[in-house]
Short mmCIF file of C-alpha atoms in Angstrom, two decimals:
data_model
loop_
_atom_site.label_atom_id
_atom_site.label_comp_id
_atom_site.label_asym_id
_atom_site.label_seq_id
_atom_site.Cartn_x
_atom_site.Cartn_y
_atom_site.Cartn_z
CA MET A 1 0.00 0.00 0.00
CA MET A 2 1.28 3.46 -0.83
CA VAL A 3 1.77 5.43 2.36
CA GLN A 4 2.67 9.08 2.51
CA HIS A 5 5.82 9.36 4.56
CA LYS A 6 5.21 11.91 7.24
CA THR A 7 7.06 12.43 10.49
CA PRO A 8 5.26 11.67 13.76
CA GLY A 9 5.28 15.44 14.36
CA ASP A 10 3.50 16.14 11.05
CA ILE A 11 0.93 13.46 11.77
CA GLU A 12 0.25 14.75 15.26
CA ARG A 13 -0.13 18.35 14.10
CA THR A 14 -2.53 17.25 11.35
CA SER A 15 -4.48 15.14 13.87
CA MET A 16 -4.77 17.98 16.36
CA GLY A 17 -5.97 20.28 13.55
CA ILE A 18 -8.69 17.76 12.61
CA ILE A 19 -9.70 17.35 16.26
CA LEU A 20 -10.02 21.11 16.85
CA GLU A 21 -11.99 21.55 13.62
CA GLU A 22 -14.42 18.73 14.51
CA LEU A 23 -14.78 20.00 18.08
CA ALA A 24 -15.72 23.40 16.64
CA GLY A 25 -18.24 21.73 14.31
CA LEU A 26 -19.81 20.04 17.34
CA GLY A 27 -19.92 23.33 19.27
CA LEU A 28 -17.46 21.83 21.77
CA THR A 29 -14.38 24.06 21.39
CA PRO A 30 -12.71 23.86 24.80
CA PRO A 31 -11.54 26.98 26.64
CA PRO A 32 -7.84 27.65 25.91
CA GLU A 33 -6.67 26.39 29.32
CA HIS A 34 -8.33 23.00 28.78
CA GLN A 35 -7.49 22.58 25.12
CA ALA A 36 -4.28 20.54 25.49
CA VAL A 37 -5.95 18.00 27.79
CA VAL A 38 -9.20 17.67 25.81
CA CYS A 39 -7.37 17.31 22.48
CA ARG A 40 -4.85 14.79 23.89
CA VAL A 41 -7.66 12.59 25.25
CA VAL A 42 -9.61 12.75 21.98
CA HIS A 43 -6.34 11.97 20.16
CA ALA A 44 -5.82 8.88 22.35
CA THR A 45 -9.38 7.55 21.96
CA ALA A 46 -10.88 9.11 18.79
CA ASP A 47 -13.90 9.62 21.03
CA PHE A 48 -15.33 13.13 21.06
CA ASP A 49 -17.55 12.32 24.04
CA TYR A 50 -14.59 13.28 26.22
CA ALA A 51 -15.05 16.92 25.19
CA ARG A 52 -18.31 16.72 27.14
CA ASN A 53 -17.19 14.34 29.90
CA LEU A 54 -14.01 16.02 31.10
CA VAL A 55 -14.45 18.35 34.06
CA PHE A 56 -11.80 20.56 35.59
CA THR A 57 -11.73 22.30 38.95
CA PRO A 58 -10.49 25.94 38.69
CA ASP A 59 -6.85 26.16 37.53
CA ALA A 60 -6.45 22.35 37.74
CA VAL A 61 -4.35 22.26 34.57
CA GLN A 62 -1.96 25.00 35.70
CA LYS A 63 -1.65 23.55 39.19
CA GLY A 64 -0.86 20.13 37.74
CA ILE A 65 1.78 21.62 35.44
CA ASP A 66 3.30 23.57 38.35
CA ALA A 67 3.56 20.39 40.43
CA LEU A 68 5.17 18.45 37.57
CA LEU A 69 7.62 21.31 36.97
CA ALA A 70 8.56 21.03 40.66
CA GLY A 71 9.32 17.30 40.18
CA ALA A 72 6.14 15.79 41.65
CA PRO A 73 5.82 12.06 40.95
CA VAL A 74 2.87 10.63 39.03
CA ILE A 75 1.24 7.71 40.87
CA THR A 76 -1.04 5.51 38.76
CA ASP A 77 -3.50 2.77 39.69
CA THR A 78 -2.29 0.31 37.04
CA ASN A 79 1.02 -0.62 35.50
CA MET A 80 -0.66 -0.05 32.15
CA ALA A 81 -1.32 3.63 32.91
CA LYS A 82 2.22 3.93 34.29
CA ALA A 83 3.62 2.50 31.03
CA GLY A 84 1.68 5.15 29.09
CA VAL A 85 2.99 8.17 31.00
CA SER A 86 5.91 9.86 29.23
CA ARG A 87 9.02 8.71 31.09
CA PRO A 88 11.43 10.96 29.16
CA CYS A 89 9.35 14.04 30.10
CA LEU A 90 9.15 13.02 33.74
CA GLN A 91 12.90 12.42 33.85
CA LYS A 92 13.53 15.84 32.33
CA LEU A 93 11.49 17.38 35.15
CA GLY A 94 13.08 15.29 37.91
CA GLY A 95 9.90 13.30 38.49
CA GLU A 96 9.00 9.65 38.08
CA ALA A 97 5.98 7.41 37.51
CA LEU A 98 5.04 5.00 40.29
CA CYS A 99 2.45 2.24 40.64
CA PHE A 100 2.05 0.20 43.79
CA MET A 101 -0.51 -2.36 42.60
CA ALA A 102 2.00 -5.16 42.03
CA ASP A 103 4.13 -4.36 45.14
CA ALA A 104 4.78 -7.39 47.34
CA GLU A 105 4.42 -5.06 50.36
CA VAL A 106 1.00 -3.82 49.18
CA ALA A 107 -0.14 -7.41 48.57
CA ALA A 108 0.93 -8.38 52.10
CA VAL A 109 -0.88 -5.41 53.70
CA ALA A 110 -4.03 -6.17 51.67
CA ARG A 111 -3.94 -9.80 52.81
CA GLU A 112 -3.31 -8.82 56.43
CA LYS A 113 -6.08 -6.22 56.58
CA GLY A 114 -8.55 -8.19 54.45
CA THR A 115 -8.78 -5.35 51.94
CA THR A 116 -7.97 -5.08 48.22
CA ARG A 117 -4.64 -4.22 46.61
CA ALA A 118 -6.27 -1.14 45.06
CA VAL A 119 -7.09 0.18 48.56
CA ALA A 120 -3.70 -0.77 50.04
CA ALA A 121 -1.94 0.90 47.09
CA VAL A 122 -3.80 4.18 47.70
CA ASP A 123 -2.98 3.96 51.41
CA LYS A 124 0.71 3.70 50.54
CA ALA A 125 0.51 6.66 48.15
CA ALA A 126 -1.28 8.82 50.72
CA ALA A 127 1.14 7.87 53.51
CA GLN A 128 4.34 8.33 51.55
CA HIS A 129 3.66 10.87 48.79
CA PRO A 130 2.04 14.14 49.78
CA GLY A 131 1.98 16.51 46.81
CA ALA A 132 1.92 13.75 44.16
CA VAL A 133 -0.15 13.74 40.97
CA LEU A 134 -2.50 10.75 41.26
CA ALA A 135 -3.82 9.32 38.00
CA PHE A 136 -6.52 6.63 38.19
CA GLY A 137 -7.99 4.97 35.11
CA ASN A 138 -9.14 1.57 36.26
CA ALA A 139 -11.51 0.63 39.10
CA PRO A 140 -13.57 3.04 41.21
CA THR A 141 -12.34 1.51 44.51
CA GLY A 142 -9.03 3.36 44.41
CA LEU A 143 -10.67 6.70 43.62
CA LEU A 144 -13.14 6.27 46.49
CA ARG A 145 -10.32 5.43 48.90
CA LEU A 146 -8.44 8.51 47.70
CA ALA A 147 -11.54 10.63 48.40
CA ASP A 148 -11.60 9.23 51.96
CA TRP A 149 -7.95 10.24 52.44
CA ILE A 150 -8.64 13.74 51.11
CA GLU A 151 -11.50 14.09 53.58
CA GLN A 152 -8.99 13.16 56.29
CA GLY A 153 -6.56 15.85 55.19
CA TYR A 154 -4.36 14.29 52.48
CA ARG A 155 -3.51 16.90 49.83
CA PRO A 156 -2.28 15.58 46.49
CA ALA A 157 -1.14 18.17 43.91
CA LEU A 158 -3.73 16.92 41.40
CA VAL A 159 -6.29 14.14 41.13
CA ILE A 160 -6.78 12.69 37.65
CA GLY A 161 -9.81 10.42 37.79
CA ALA A 162 -10.84 8.32 34.80
CA PRO A 163 -12.00 4.91 36.07
CA VAL A 164 -14.07 3.08 33.47
CA GLY A 165 -17.00 0.75 33.87
CA PHE A 166 -20.52 -0.10 34.83
CA VAL A 167 -20.64 -0.66 38.59
CA ASN A 168 -20.04 2.26 41.01
CA VAL A 169 -17.96 4.12 38.41
CA VAL A 170 -20.27 7.07 37.69
CA GLU A 171 -20.92 7.52 41.42
CA SER A 172 -17.24 7.27 42.38
CA LYS A 173 -16.34 10.13 40.06
CA GLU A 174 -19.22 12.32 41.22
CA HIS A 175 -18.23 11.72 44.82
CA ALA A 176 -14.51 12.39 44.14
CA LEU A 177 -15.35 15.64 42.34
CA GLU A 178 -17.47 16.83 45.26
CA VAL A 179 -14.76 15.94 47.80
CA CYS A 180 -12.00 17.60 45.75
CA ARG A 181 -14.07 20.76 45.28
CA ARG A 182 -14.83 20.97 48.99
CA ALA A 183 -11.19 20.39 49.96
CA GLY A 184 -9.76 22.68 47.28
CA VAL A 185 -7.79 19.80 45.71
CA PRO A 186 -7.26 20.32 41.96
CA ALA A 187 -8.97 17.63 39.90
CA ILE A 188 -9.48 16.58 36.29
CA LEU A 189 -12.14 13.90 35.94
CA ALA A 190 -13.72 12.04 33.03
CA MET A 191 -17.33 11.87 34.23
CA GLY A 192 -19.74 9.10 33.27
CA ARG A 193 -18.88 5.51 32.50
CA LYS A 194 -16.02 6.14 30.10
CA GLY A 195 -12.33 6.32 30.93
CA GLY A 196 -9.42 3.91 31.12
CA SER A 197 -5.69 3.67 31.61
CA GLY A 198 -5.11 5.31 28.23
CA VAL A 199 -7.30 8.27 29.19
CA ALA A 200 -5.52 8.71 32.54
CA ALA A 201 -2.13 8.54 30.79
CA ALA A 202 -3.24 10.97 28.06
CA ILE A 203 -4.29 13.56 30.65
CA CYS A 204 -0.89 13.19 32.38
CA ASN A 205 0.93 13.50 29.08
CA ALA A 206 -0.95 16.64 28.04
CA LEU A 207 0.34 18.27 31.23
CA LEU A 208 3.84 16.77 30.88
CA TYR A 209 4.29 17.83 27.24
CA THR A 210 3.22 21.36 28.12
CA ALA A 211 5.50 21.41 31.19
CA CYS A 212 8.45 20.08 29.15
CA GLY A 213 7.79 22.23 26.11
CA THR A 214 7.98 19.09 23.96
CA LEU A 215 4.87 19.38 21.86
CA ASP A 216 6.75 17.78 18.96
CA PRO A 217 6.81 13.96 19.36
CA ALA A 218 10.35 13.84 17.95
CA ALA A 219 11.56 15.85 20.96
CA ARG A 220 9.96 13.52 23.49
CA GLY A 221 11.79 10.21 23.16
CA TRP A 222 10.26 6.80 23.75
CA ASN A 223 8.97 5.17 26.90
CA MET B 1 -19.13 7.43 50.98
CA MET B 2 -20.89 4.14 51.58
CA VAL B 3 -19.61 1.54 49.18
CA GLN B 4 -21.03 -1.93 48.81
CA HIS B 5 -18.19 -4.37 49.31
CA LYS B 6 -18.17 -6.70 46.37
CA THR B 7 -15.38 -8.90 45.10
CA PRO B 8 -13.78 -8.05 41.74
CA GLY B 9 -15.44 -11.24 40.45
CA ASP B 10 -18.92 -10.05 41.53
CA ILE B 11 -18.34 -6.64 39.95
CA GLU B 12 -17.13 -8.12 36.69
CA ARG B 13 -20.07 -10.53 36.44
CA THR B 14 -22.52 -7.69 37.13
CA SER B 15 -20.75 -5.53 34.53
CA MET B 16 -20.84 -8.22 31.87
CA GLY B 17 -24.55 -8.74 32.56
CA ILE B 18 -25.21 -5.01 32.08
CA ILE B 19 -23.14 -4.98 28.88
CA LEU B 20 -24.99 -7.96 27.36
CA GLU B 21 -28.35 -6.46 28.30
CA GLU B 22 -27.52 -3.09 26.76
CA LEU B 23 -26.07 -4.74 23.65
CA ALA B 24 -29.37 -6.62 23.27
CA GLY B 25 -31.28 -3.34 23.69
CA LEU B 26 -29.21 -1.83 20.89
CA GLY B 27 -29.83 -4.86 18.66
CA LEU B 28 -26.08 -5.59 18.80
CA THR B 29 -25.93 -8.98 20.56
CA PRO B 30 -22.73 -10.55 19.23
CA PRO B 31 -22.65 -14.12 17.94
CA PRO B 32 -21.54 -16.51 20.72
CA GLU B 33 -18.04 -16.95 19.31
CA HIS B 34 -17.38 -13.19 19.41
CA GLN B 35 -19.09 -12.46 22.71
CA ALA B 36 -16.05 -12.69 25.00
CA VAL B 37 -14.05 -10.26 22.85
CA VAL B 38 -16.84 -7.76 22.24
CA CYS B 39 -17.85 -7.69 25.93
CA ARG B 40 -14.25 -7.38 27.14
CA VAL B 41 -13.61 -4.39 24.84
CA VAL B 42 -16.86 -2.68 25.90
CA HIS B 43 -15.89 -3.42 29.52
CA ALA B 44 -12.49 -1.75 28.99
CA THR B 45 -13.89 1.37 27.28
CA ALA B 46 -17.59 1.69 28.22
CA ASP B 47 -17.98 2.41 24.51
CA PHE B 48 -20.65 0.36 22.75
CA ASP B 49 -19.43 1.53 19.34
CA TYR B 50 -16.99 -1.36 19.46
CA ALA B 51 -19.90 -3.79 19.06
CA ARG B 52 -20.23 -2.30 15.56
CA ASN B 53 -16.53 -1.64 14.87
CA LEU B 54 -15.01 -5.02 15.68
CA VAL B 55 -14.59 -7.34 12.70
CA PHE B 56 -13.43 -10.94 12.81
CA THR B 57 -12.16 -13.16 10.01
CA PRO B 58 -13.68 -16.69 10.17
CA ASP B 59 -12.63 -18.59 13.32
CA ALA B 60 -10.21 -15.83 14.32
CA VAL B 61 -11.12 -16.15 18.01
CA GLN B 62 -10.64 -19.93 18.10
CA LYS B 63 -7.41 -19.75 16.12
CA GLY B 64 -6.06 -17.10 18.49
CA ILE B 65 -6.99 -19.20 21.53
CA ASP B 66 -5.38 -22.29 19.96
CA ALA B 67 -2.14 -20.37 19.37
CA LEU B 68 -2.09 -19.04 22.94
CA LEU B 69 -2.77 -22.53 24.30
CA ALA B 70 0.27 -23.69 22.31
CA GLY B 71 2.40 -21.00 24.02
CA ALA B 72 2.54 -18.40 21.25
CA PRO B 73 3.96 -15.06 22.41
CA VAL B 74 1.95 -11.84 22.21
CA ILE B 75 3.90 -9.04 20.51
CA THR B 76 2.53 -5.54 21.07
CA ASP B 77 3.37 -2.20 19.43
CA THR B 78 3.64 -0.26 22.70
CA ASN B 79 4.87 -0.97 26.20
CA MET B 80 1.50 0.28 27.39
CA ALA B 81 -0.37 -2.48 25.54
CA LYS B 82 2.21 -4.99 26.78
CA ALA B 83 1.61 -3.86 30.37
CA GLY B 84 -2.13 -4.45 29.89
CA VAL B 85 -1.86 -8.04 28.66
CA SER B 86 -2.41 -10.59 31.45
CA ARG B 87 1.06 -11.82 32.39
CA PRO B 88 -0.18 -14.49 34.83
CA CYS B 89 -2.34 -16.04 32.08
CA LEU B 90 0.48 -15.95 29.56
CA GLN B 91 2.85 -17.56 32.06
CA LYS B 92 0.32 -20.29 32.76
CA LEU B 93 0.24 -21.07 29.04
CA GLY B 94 4.01 -20.93 28.57
CA GLY B 95 3.82 -17.72 26.55
CA GLU B 96 5.10 -14.19 27.11
CA ALA B 97 4.35 -10.61 26.08
CA LEU B 98 7.00 -8.82 24.05
CA CYS B 99 7.39 -5.26 22.75
CA PHE B 100 10.37 -4.15 20.69
CA MET B 101 9.63 -0.40 20.48
CA ALA B 102 12.13 0.59 23.17
CA ASP B 103 14.83 -1.93 22.14
CA ALA B 104 18.26 -0.39 21.67
CA GLU B 105 18.76 -2.76 18.72
CA VAL B 106 15.52 -1.60 17.06
CA ALA B 107 16.51 2.04 17.59
CA ALA B 108 19.90 1.41 15.98
CA VAL B 109 18.36 -0.35 12.95
CA ALA B 110 15.81 2.45 12.54
CA ARG B 111 18.58 5.07 12.60
CA GLU B 112 20.74 3.08 10.18
CA LYS B 113 17.95 2.48 7.66
CA GLY B 114 16.35 5.92 8.05
CA THR B 115 13.05 4.35 9.07
CA THR B 116 10.89 4.54 12.21
CA ARG B 117 11.12 2.41 15.33
CA ALA B 118 7.56 1.20 14.66
CA VAL B 119 8.69 -0.23 11.31
CA ALA B 120 11.95 -1.67 12.66
CA ALA B 121 10.03 -3.29 15.54
CA VAL B 122 7.65 -5.05 13.12
CA ASP B 123 10.61 -6.19 11.03
CA LYS B 124 12.13 -7.79 14.13
CA ALA B 125 8.83 -9.50 15.02
CA ALA B 126 8.39 -10.87 11.50
CA ALA B 127 11.99 -12.07 11.29
CA GLN B 128 12.14 -13.76 14.69
CA HIS B 129 8.58 -14.76 15.65
CA PRO B 130 6.59 -16.74 13.10
CA GLY B 131 3.32 -17.89 14.64
CA ALA B 132 3.07 -15.02 17.15
CA VAL B 133 -0.08 -13.14 18.11
CA LEU B 134 0.52 -9.52 17.07
CA ALA B 135 -1.50 -6.86 18.88
CA PHE B 136 -1.32 -3.29 17.62
CA GLY B 137 -3.18 -0.42 19.28
CA ASN B 138 -1.16 2.68 18.51
CA ALA B 139 -0.05 4.06 15.15
CA PRO B 140 -1.07 2.76 11.72
CA THR B 141 2.57 2.54 10.51
CA GLY B 142 3.20 -0.74 12.29
CA LEU B 143 0.01 -2.34 11.01
CA LEU B 144 0.82 -1.29 7.44
CA ARG B 145 4.33 -2.74 7.73
CA LEU B 146 2.84 -5.96 9.09
CA ALA B 147 0.50 -6.12 6.07
CA ASP B 148 3.56 -5.81 3.80
CA TRP B 149 5.22 -8.72 5.58
CA ILE B 150 2.07 -10.85 5.28
CA GLU B 151 2.00 -10.13 1.54
CA GLN B 152 5.58 -11.41 1.45
CA GLY B 153 4.66 -14.66 3.18
CA TYR B 154 4.91 -13.96 6.95
CA ARG B 155 2.20 -15.91 8.78
CA PRO B 156 1.39 -14.74 12.32
CA ALA B 157 -1.11 -16.83 14.30
CA LEU B 158 -3.41 -13.83 14.72
CA VAL B 159 -3.42 -10.12 13.91
CA ILE B 160 -5.14 -7.87 16.45
CA GLY B 161 -5.39 -4.41 14.89
CA ALA B 162 -6.72 -1.47 16.87
CA PRO B 163 -4.63 1.60 16.00
CA VAL B 164 -6.39 4.82 16.96
CA GLY B 165 -6.38 8.20 15.30
CA PHE B 166 -7.15 10.59 12.53
CA VAL B 167 -4.44 10.22 9.87
CA ASN B 168 -4.16 6.99 7.82
CA VAL B 169 -5.78 4.96 10.62
CA VAL B 170 -9.07 4.04 8.95
CA GLU B 171 -7.24 3.17 5.73
CA SER B 172 -4.56 1.11 7.48
CA LYS B 173 -7.17 -1.12 9.07
CA GLU B 174 -9.14 -1.57 5.84
CA HIS B 175 -5.92 -2.48 4.04
CA ALA B 176 -4.80 -4.90 6.78
CA LEU B 177 -8.20 -6.62 6.78
CA GLU B 178 -8.05 -7.08 3.02
CA VAL B 179 -4.50 -8.46 3.15
CA CYS B 180 -5.31 -10.84 6.04
CA ARG B 181 -8.42 -12.12 4.28
CA ARG B 182 -6.50 -12.73 1.06
CA ALA B 183 -3.65 -14.50 2.88
CA GLY B 184 -5.91 -16.50 5.20
CA VAL B 185 -4.33 -14.91 8.29
CA PRO B 186 -6.78 -14.74 11.23
CA ALA B 187 -7.54 -11.15 12.23
CA ILE B 188 -9.58 -9.19 14.75
CA LEU B 189 -9.73 -5.49 13.89
CA ALA B 190 -11.43 -2.44 15.40
CA MET B 191 -12.44 -0.62 12.23
CA GLY B 192 -12.80 3.15 11.99
CA ARG B 193 -10.87 5.75 13.97
CA LYS B 194 -11.30 4.23 17.41
CA GLY B 195 -8.92 1.88 19.18
CA GLY B 196 -5.93 2.16 21.47
CA SER B 197 -3.53 0.18 23.62
CA GLY B 198 -6.33 -0.67 26.05
CA VAL B 199 -8.48 -2.05 23.24
CA ALA B 200 -5.62 -4.17 21.87
CA ALA B 201 -4.88 -5.49 25.38
CA ALA B 202 -8.57 -6.17 26.07
CA ILE B 203 -8.87 -8.29 22.91
CA CYS B 204 -5.75 -10.27 23.96
CA ASN B 205 -7.12 -10.73 27.46
CA ALA B 206 -10.51 -11.98 26.25
CA LEU B 207 -8.65 -14.75 24.41
CA LEU B 208 -6.22 -15.37 27.28
CA TYR B 209 -8.93 -15.62 29.95
CA THR B 210 -10.85 -18.09 27.79
CA ALA B 211 -7.70 -20.09 27.06
CA CYS B 212 -6.74 -20.16 30.75
CA GLY B 213 -10.24 -20.81 32.02
CA THR B 214 -9.81 -17.87 34.44
CA LEU B 215 -12.97 -15.91 33.85
CA ASP B 216 -12.98 -14.98 37.54
CA PRO B 217 -10.60 -12.03 38.18
CA ALA B 218 -9.58 -13.55 41.53
CA ALA B 219 -8.10 -16.52 39.69
CA ARG B 220 -6.02 -14.38 37.35
CA GLY B 221 -3.45 -12.66 39.56
CA TRP B 222 -1.99 -9.22 38.94
CA ASN B 223 0.29 -7.96 36.20
#
């Protein structure tokens, strides 16, 4: 098959142009401060529903970027989301991506306390990483536990919440949004049923690429 | 927030029941042989469009399961998709998940030949892994290169094609489907713009869980 040879940068610029044009056609042009996140998520999913589903607390994007610029780690709820977060960008900023789900220590605590790994992993994040960016794209359990911690005074730099699914998912995101708003914790959430590890990673990467000034894929390097 | 304590197995069974019910309501009940894959992808995305977008060549699901039962490796186009494929299931079957995108060797070949890592990674897969399950969820370049190899006689056990995006993506999947059909290579493809690493991994996992007989999450273990 004849393929036009374009660089990844060309392809991404063309894609973002198409996304912005179609968003405008749908009457869904995001405000400038949300544009990078909305376009990156649509780019990762080809699903324009996210232009409706994504909600941002005031200045959440800028606060997330500020934290990443200061070297905050990104803590994910799955190794899949962790693998999708731009490692070269994080390294450039002095940060790192962490996931505790497969930790032997977390497994032992979960067994001991009769809880789930998802809950024990959030407990570890809250105990050891104040000021982290937390990015959740899997089950609602972790997000609900995080909301409990925030009610008890834990203050992450940013909550990215994009669990996906059919049981407790919609409610977990509504609850987390309410808790974050009340506590003044910055949050970016994909409301409704949709989400996933790829969505959580895409939101992180939109912030990381902006923070790093590496909007051209060629400048980013590979995970 | 009050949360009902359910096991991951309970939640997944409830979710799959909801998905099947809503698919029926949409007139999109999949044939029995495609049900595990369609439901797993909808479960991973909460996007019912996949019930329309997923196409299967004849017996693709069974041929994929047979290959996995025989210990075929799964080769993905991103480390994110690799991280999403069930490692415990693969280990149980004597297989493994591989991704060559971040290989130093692949980077060197790409530099030398003036090509992309995506292309060099497919070349390595085709040269070293006949009979593999290839699962692509990122850029169309890799899928197009794979189609070239199939036209030249390479015979993977199964092609899973779910690149996502706005430039060359739709065309790459149509071309790959045509090439696989002509060559008699089993294929499962998410047609249209939608897809992603999570979709590619979900298709793999539907086959792996069936092959392993671990439909209950508790029996699967963690990646």
